[in-house]
Short mmCIF file of C-alpha atoms in Angstrom, two decimals:
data_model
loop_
_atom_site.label_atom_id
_atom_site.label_comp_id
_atom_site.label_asym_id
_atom_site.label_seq_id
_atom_site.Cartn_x
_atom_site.Cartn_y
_atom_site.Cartn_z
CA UNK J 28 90.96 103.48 47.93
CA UNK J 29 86.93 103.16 47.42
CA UNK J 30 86.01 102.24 51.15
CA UNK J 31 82.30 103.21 49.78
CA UNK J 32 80.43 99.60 51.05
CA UNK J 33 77.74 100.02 48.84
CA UNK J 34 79.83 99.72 46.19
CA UNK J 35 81.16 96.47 47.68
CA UNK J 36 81.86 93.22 45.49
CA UNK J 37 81.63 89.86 46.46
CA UNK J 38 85.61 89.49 45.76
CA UNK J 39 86.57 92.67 47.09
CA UNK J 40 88.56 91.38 50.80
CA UNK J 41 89.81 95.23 51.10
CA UNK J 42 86.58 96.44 51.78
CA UNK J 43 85.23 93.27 53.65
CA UNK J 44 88.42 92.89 56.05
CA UNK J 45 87.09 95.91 58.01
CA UNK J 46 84.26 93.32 59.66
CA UNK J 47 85.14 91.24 62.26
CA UNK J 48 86.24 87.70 60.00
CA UNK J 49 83.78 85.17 62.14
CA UNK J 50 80.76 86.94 61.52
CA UNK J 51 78.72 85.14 59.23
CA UNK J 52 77.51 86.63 56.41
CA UNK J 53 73.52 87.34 56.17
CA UNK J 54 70.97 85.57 54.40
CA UNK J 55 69.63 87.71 52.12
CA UNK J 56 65.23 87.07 51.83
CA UNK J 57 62.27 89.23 50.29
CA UNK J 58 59.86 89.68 52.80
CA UNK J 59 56.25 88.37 52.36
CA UNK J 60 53.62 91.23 52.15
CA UNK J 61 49.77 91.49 52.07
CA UNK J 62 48.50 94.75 50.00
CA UNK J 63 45.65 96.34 51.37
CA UNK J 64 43.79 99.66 49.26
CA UNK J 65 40.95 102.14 50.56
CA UNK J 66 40.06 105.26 48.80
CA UNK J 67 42.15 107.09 50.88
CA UNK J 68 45.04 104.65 50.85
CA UNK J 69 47.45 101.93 50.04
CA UNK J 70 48.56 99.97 52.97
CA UNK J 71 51.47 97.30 52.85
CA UNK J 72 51.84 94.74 55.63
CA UNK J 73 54.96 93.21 55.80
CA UNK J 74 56.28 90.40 57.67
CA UNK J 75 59.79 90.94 59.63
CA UNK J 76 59.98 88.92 62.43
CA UNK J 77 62.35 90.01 64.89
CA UNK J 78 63.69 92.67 63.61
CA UNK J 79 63.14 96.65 65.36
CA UNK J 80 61.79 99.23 64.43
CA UNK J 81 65.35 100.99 64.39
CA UNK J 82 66.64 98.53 62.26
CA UNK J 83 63.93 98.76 59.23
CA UNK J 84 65.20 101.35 56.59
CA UNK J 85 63.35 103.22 53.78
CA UNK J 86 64.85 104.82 50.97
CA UNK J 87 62.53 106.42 48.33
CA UNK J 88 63.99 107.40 44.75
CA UNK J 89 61.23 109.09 42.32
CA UNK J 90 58.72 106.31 42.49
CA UNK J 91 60.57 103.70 43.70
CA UNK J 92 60.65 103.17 47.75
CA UNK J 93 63.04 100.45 48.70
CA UNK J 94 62.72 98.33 52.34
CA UNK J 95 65.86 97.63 53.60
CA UNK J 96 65.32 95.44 57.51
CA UNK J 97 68.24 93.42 59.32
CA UNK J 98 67.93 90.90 61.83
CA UNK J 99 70.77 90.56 63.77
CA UNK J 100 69.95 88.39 66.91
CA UNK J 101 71.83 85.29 67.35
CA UNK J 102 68.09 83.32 67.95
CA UNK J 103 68.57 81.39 64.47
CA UNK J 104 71.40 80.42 62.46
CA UNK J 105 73.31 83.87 61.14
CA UNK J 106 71.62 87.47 60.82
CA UNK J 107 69.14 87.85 57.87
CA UNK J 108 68.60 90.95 55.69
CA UNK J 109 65.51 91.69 54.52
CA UNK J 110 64.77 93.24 50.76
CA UNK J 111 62.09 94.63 48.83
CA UNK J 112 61.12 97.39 46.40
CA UNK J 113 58.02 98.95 45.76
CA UNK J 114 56.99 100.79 42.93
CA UNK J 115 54.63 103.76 43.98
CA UNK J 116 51.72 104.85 41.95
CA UNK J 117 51.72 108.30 40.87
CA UNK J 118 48.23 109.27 42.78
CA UNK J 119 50.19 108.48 46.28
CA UNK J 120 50.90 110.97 48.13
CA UNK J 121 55.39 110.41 48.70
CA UNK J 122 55.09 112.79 51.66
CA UNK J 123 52.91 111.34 53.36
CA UNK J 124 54.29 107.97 53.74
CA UNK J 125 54.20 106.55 57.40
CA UNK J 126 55.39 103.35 58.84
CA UNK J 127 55.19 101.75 62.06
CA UNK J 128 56.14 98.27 63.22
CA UNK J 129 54.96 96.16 65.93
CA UNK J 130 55.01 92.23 66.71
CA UNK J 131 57.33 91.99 63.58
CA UNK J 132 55.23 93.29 61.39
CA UNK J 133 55.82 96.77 59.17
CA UNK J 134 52.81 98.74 58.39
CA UNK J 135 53.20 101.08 56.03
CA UNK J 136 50.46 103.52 54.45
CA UNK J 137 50.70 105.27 51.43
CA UNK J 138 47.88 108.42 51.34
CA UNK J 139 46.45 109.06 47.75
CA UNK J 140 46.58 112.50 46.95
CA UNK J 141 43.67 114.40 47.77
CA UNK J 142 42.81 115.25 43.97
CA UNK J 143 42.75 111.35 43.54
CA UNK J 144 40.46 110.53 47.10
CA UNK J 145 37.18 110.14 45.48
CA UNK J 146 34.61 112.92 47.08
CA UNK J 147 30.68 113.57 46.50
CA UNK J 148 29.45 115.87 44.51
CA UNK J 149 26.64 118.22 45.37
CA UNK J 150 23.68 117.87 43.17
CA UNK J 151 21.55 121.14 42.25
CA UNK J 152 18.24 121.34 41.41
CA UNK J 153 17.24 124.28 39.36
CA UNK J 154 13.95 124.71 41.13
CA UNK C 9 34.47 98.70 46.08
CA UNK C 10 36.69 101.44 43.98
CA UNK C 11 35.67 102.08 40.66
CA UNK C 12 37.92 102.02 38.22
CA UNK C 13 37.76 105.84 37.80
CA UNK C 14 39.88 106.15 41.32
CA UNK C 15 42.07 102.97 40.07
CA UNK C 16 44.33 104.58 37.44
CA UNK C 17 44.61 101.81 35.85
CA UNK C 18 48.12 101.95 37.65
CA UNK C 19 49.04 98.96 40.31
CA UNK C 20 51.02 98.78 43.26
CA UNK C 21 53.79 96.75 41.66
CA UNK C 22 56.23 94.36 43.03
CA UNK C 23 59.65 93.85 41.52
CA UNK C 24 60.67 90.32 42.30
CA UNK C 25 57.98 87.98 42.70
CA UNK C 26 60.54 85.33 40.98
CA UNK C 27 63.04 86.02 43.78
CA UNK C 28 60.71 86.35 46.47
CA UNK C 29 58.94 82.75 45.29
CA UNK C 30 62.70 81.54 45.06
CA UNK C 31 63.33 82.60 48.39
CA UNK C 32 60.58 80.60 50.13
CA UNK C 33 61.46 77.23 48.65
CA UNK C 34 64.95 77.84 50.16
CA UNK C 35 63.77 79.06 53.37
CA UNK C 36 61.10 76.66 53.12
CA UNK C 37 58.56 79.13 54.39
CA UNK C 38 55.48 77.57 53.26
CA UNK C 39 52.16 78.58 54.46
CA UNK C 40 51.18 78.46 57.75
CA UNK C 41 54.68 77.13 58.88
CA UNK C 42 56.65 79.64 60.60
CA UNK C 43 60.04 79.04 60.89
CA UNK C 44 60.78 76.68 64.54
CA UNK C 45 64.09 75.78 66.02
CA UNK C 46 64.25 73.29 69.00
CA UNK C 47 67.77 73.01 70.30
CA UNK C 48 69.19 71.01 73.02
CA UNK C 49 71.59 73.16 75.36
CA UNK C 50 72.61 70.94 77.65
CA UNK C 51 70.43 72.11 81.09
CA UNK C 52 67.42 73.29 78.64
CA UNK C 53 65.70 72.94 75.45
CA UNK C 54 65.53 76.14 73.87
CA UNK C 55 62.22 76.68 71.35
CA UNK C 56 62.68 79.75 68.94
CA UNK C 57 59.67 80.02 66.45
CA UNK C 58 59.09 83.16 63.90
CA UNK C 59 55.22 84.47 64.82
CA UNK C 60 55.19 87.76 63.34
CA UNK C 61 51.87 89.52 64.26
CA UNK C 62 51.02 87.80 67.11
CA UNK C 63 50.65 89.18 70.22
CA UNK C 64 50.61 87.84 73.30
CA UNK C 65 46.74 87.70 74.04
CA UNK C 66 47.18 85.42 70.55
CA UNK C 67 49.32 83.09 71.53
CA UNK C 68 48.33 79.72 73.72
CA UNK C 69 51.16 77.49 74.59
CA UNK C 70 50.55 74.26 76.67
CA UNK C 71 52.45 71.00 77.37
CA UNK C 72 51.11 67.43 78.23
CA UNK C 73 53.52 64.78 78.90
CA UNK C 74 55.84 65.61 76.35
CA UNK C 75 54.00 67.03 73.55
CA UNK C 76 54.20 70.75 73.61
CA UNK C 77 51.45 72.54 71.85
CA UNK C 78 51.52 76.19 70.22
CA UNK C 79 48.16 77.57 68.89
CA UNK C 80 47.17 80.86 67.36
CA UNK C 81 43.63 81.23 67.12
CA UNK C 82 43.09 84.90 66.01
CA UNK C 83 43.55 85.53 62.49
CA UNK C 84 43.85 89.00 60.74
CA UNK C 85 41.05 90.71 59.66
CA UNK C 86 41.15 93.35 56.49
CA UNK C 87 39.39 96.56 58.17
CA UNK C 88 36.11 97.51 56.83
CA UNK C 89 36.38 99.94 53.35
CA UNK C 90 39.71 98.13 52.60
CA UNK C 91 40.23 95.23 49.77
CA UNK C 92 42.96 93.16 49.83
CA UNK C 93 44.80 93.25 46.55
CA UNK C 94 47.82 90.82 47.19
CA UNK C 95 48.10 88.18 50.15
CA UNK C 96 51.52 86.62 50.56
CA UNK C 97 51.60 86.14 54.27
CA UNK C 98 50.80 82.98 56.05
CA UNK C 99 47.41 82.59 58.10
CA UNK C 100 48.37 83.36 61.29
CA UNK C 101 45.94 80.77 62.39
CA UNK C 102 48.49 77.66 63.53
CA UNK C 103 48.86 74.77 65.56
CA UNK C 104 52.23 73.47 66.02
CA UNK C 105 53.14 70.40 67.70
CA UNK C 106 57.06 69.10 69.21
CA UNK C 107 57.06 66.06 70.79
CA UNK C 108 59.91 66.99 73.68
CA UNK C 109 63.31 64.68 73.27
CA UNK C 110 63.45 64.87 76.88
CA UNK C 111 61.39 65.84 79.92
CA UNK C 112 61.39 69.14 81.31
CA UNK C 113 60.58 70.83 84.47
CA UNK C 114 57.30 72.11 83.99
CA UNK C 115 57.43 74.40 86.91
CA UNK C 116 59.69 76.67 85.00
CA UNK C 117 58.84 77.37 81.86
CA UNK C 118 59.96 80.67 80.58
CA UNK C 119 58.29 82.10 77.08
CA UNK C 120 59.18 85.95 75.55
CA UNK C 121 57.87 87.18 72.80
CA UNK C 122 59.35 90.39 71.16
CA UNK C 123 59.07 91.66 67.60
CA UNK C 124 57.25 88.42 66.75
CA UNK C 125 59.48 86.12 67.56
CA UNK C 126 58.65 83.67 70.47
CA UNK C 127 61.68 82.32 72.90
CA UNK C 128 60.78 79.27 74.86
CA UNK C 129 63.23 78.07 77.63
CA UNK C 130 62.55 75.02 78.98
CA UNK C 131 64.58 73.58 81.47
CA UNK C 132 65.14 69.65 82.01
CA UNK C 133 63.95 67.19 84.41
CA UNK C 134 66.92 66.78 87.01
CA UNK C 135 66.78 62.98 85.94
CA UNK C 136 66.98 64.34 82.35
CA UNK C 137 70.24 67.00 82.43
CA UNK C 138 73.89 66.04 82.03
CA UNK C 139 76.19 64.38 84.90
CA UNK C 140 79.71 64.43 84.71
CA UNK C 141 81.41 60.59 85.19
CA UNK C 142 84.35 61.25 86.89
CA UNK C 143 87.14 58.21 84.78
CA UNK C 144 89.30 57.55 87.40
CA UNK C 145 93.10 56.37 86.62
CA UNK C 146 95.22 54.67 88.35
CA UNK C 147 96.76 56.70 91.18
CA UNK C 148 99.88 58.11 90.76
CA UNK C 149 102.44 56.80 93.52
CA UNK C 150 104.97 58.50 92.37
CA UNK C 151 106.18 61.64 90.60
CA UNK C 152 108.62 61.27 88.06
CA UNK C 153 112.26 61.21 88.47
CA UNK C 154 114.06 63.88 86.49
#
């Protein structure tokens, strides 16, 4: 038997009996984000109120970095799952991704690559 | 300012700005209105509002009679050399007003805030809580006879 949750249906009991039967099931929202850029980066802000730091997961596939955050306090009516996807440009930096949360809030910064950070040029004169 | 040489022509790109706009009417997250629960527990009221990003040097709360008042006067600023290409989040600039069902002991309010979310216990007058009324029957003279 598939006990692979991800692969989970909405009619499949099997896989759903292994939770405990009162817990309600989450609301499922896309979190609202503010999009900041600088030459050196892209920085998302995104609201998650409530939720830890341990409990915020990111998943990157080739250019596309999912947000995955639960709440699971009992403060409002039922948890609430948090989802979003991102696409990144090419001229970010995937290694460099950081994230950091604090008052409910994820930061996350994507760092251009270096060939794409804009730089001076040095002028010559030929005297 | 970035020129457009630095731009790529290429966007940070959001998949679902249908569901996310979807989501908010059903949440009813509009601007500026974080979400606020006020529930009676029998000794208390217990306020839970959603204030992510504030922290607590942000955050004023003050009651008179029984209106109970919760202002956030900061606001976010973008940092200098930065542009802000999409704005979804609320203005965390807010002034929220309950007016109390009951009155509560103002001697001990108790407020947390953690991970932006604010918990506000507030416990009732004495004149205000719940008494028991003992119903009385009539007494029993008499067990009964097997």
């Amino acid at each position: 038997m598939n006990t692979n949750m991800s692969h989970e249906t909405s009619n499949n009991s099997a896989a759903r009996a292994t939770r405990p039967t009162a817990a309600a099931e989450p609301r499922v929202l896309v979190p609202v984000v503010d999009v900041l850029e600088s030459a050196e980066q892209i920085t998302v802000l995104a609201d998650l109120p409530g939720v830890r730091a341990e409990d915020v997961k990111l998943h990157l596939e080739k250019e596309l970095l999912t947000l995955v955050a639960e709440y699971n306090g009992t403060l409002f009516d039922g948890p609430v799952h948090y989802k979003r996807t991102f696409q990144v440009p090419s001229h970010i930096d995937a290694d460099g991704i950081e994230a950091k949360s604090d008052n409910g809030v994820l930061t996350l910064r994507f760092p251009r690559h270096a060939s794409a950070q804009p730089r001076s040029v040095p002028v010559t004169s030929r005297g | 300012m970035l020129s457009p040489l630095f731009d790529f022509n290429e966007r940070f790109r959001l998949f679902d700005s249908f569901e996310r706009q979807a989501d908010r009417v059903f949440a009813g997250q509009g601007p500026s209105s974080p979400r606020m629960i006020l529930r009676d527990t029998g000794d208390d009221l217990h306020l839970v509002a959603e204030l992510p990003g504030v922290a607590e040097n942000d955050l004023d709360i003050s009651l008179e009679s029984d209106v109970l008042t919760l202002r956030v006067a900061g606001d976010r600023q973008v940092p200098s050399g930065h542009k802000l290409i999409r704005s979804e989040r609320p203005s965390m600039r807010m002034v929220r007003q309950v007016e109390l069902p009951v009155r509560v002991d103002t001697d001990n309010l108790q407020a947390t805030l953690r991970d932006g979310i604010l918990e506000l216990k507030l416990p009732k007058a004495k004149e205000a809580r719940p008494r028991k009324i003992p119903v009385l029957g009539a007494p029993a003279t008499q067990s009964k006879p097997d």
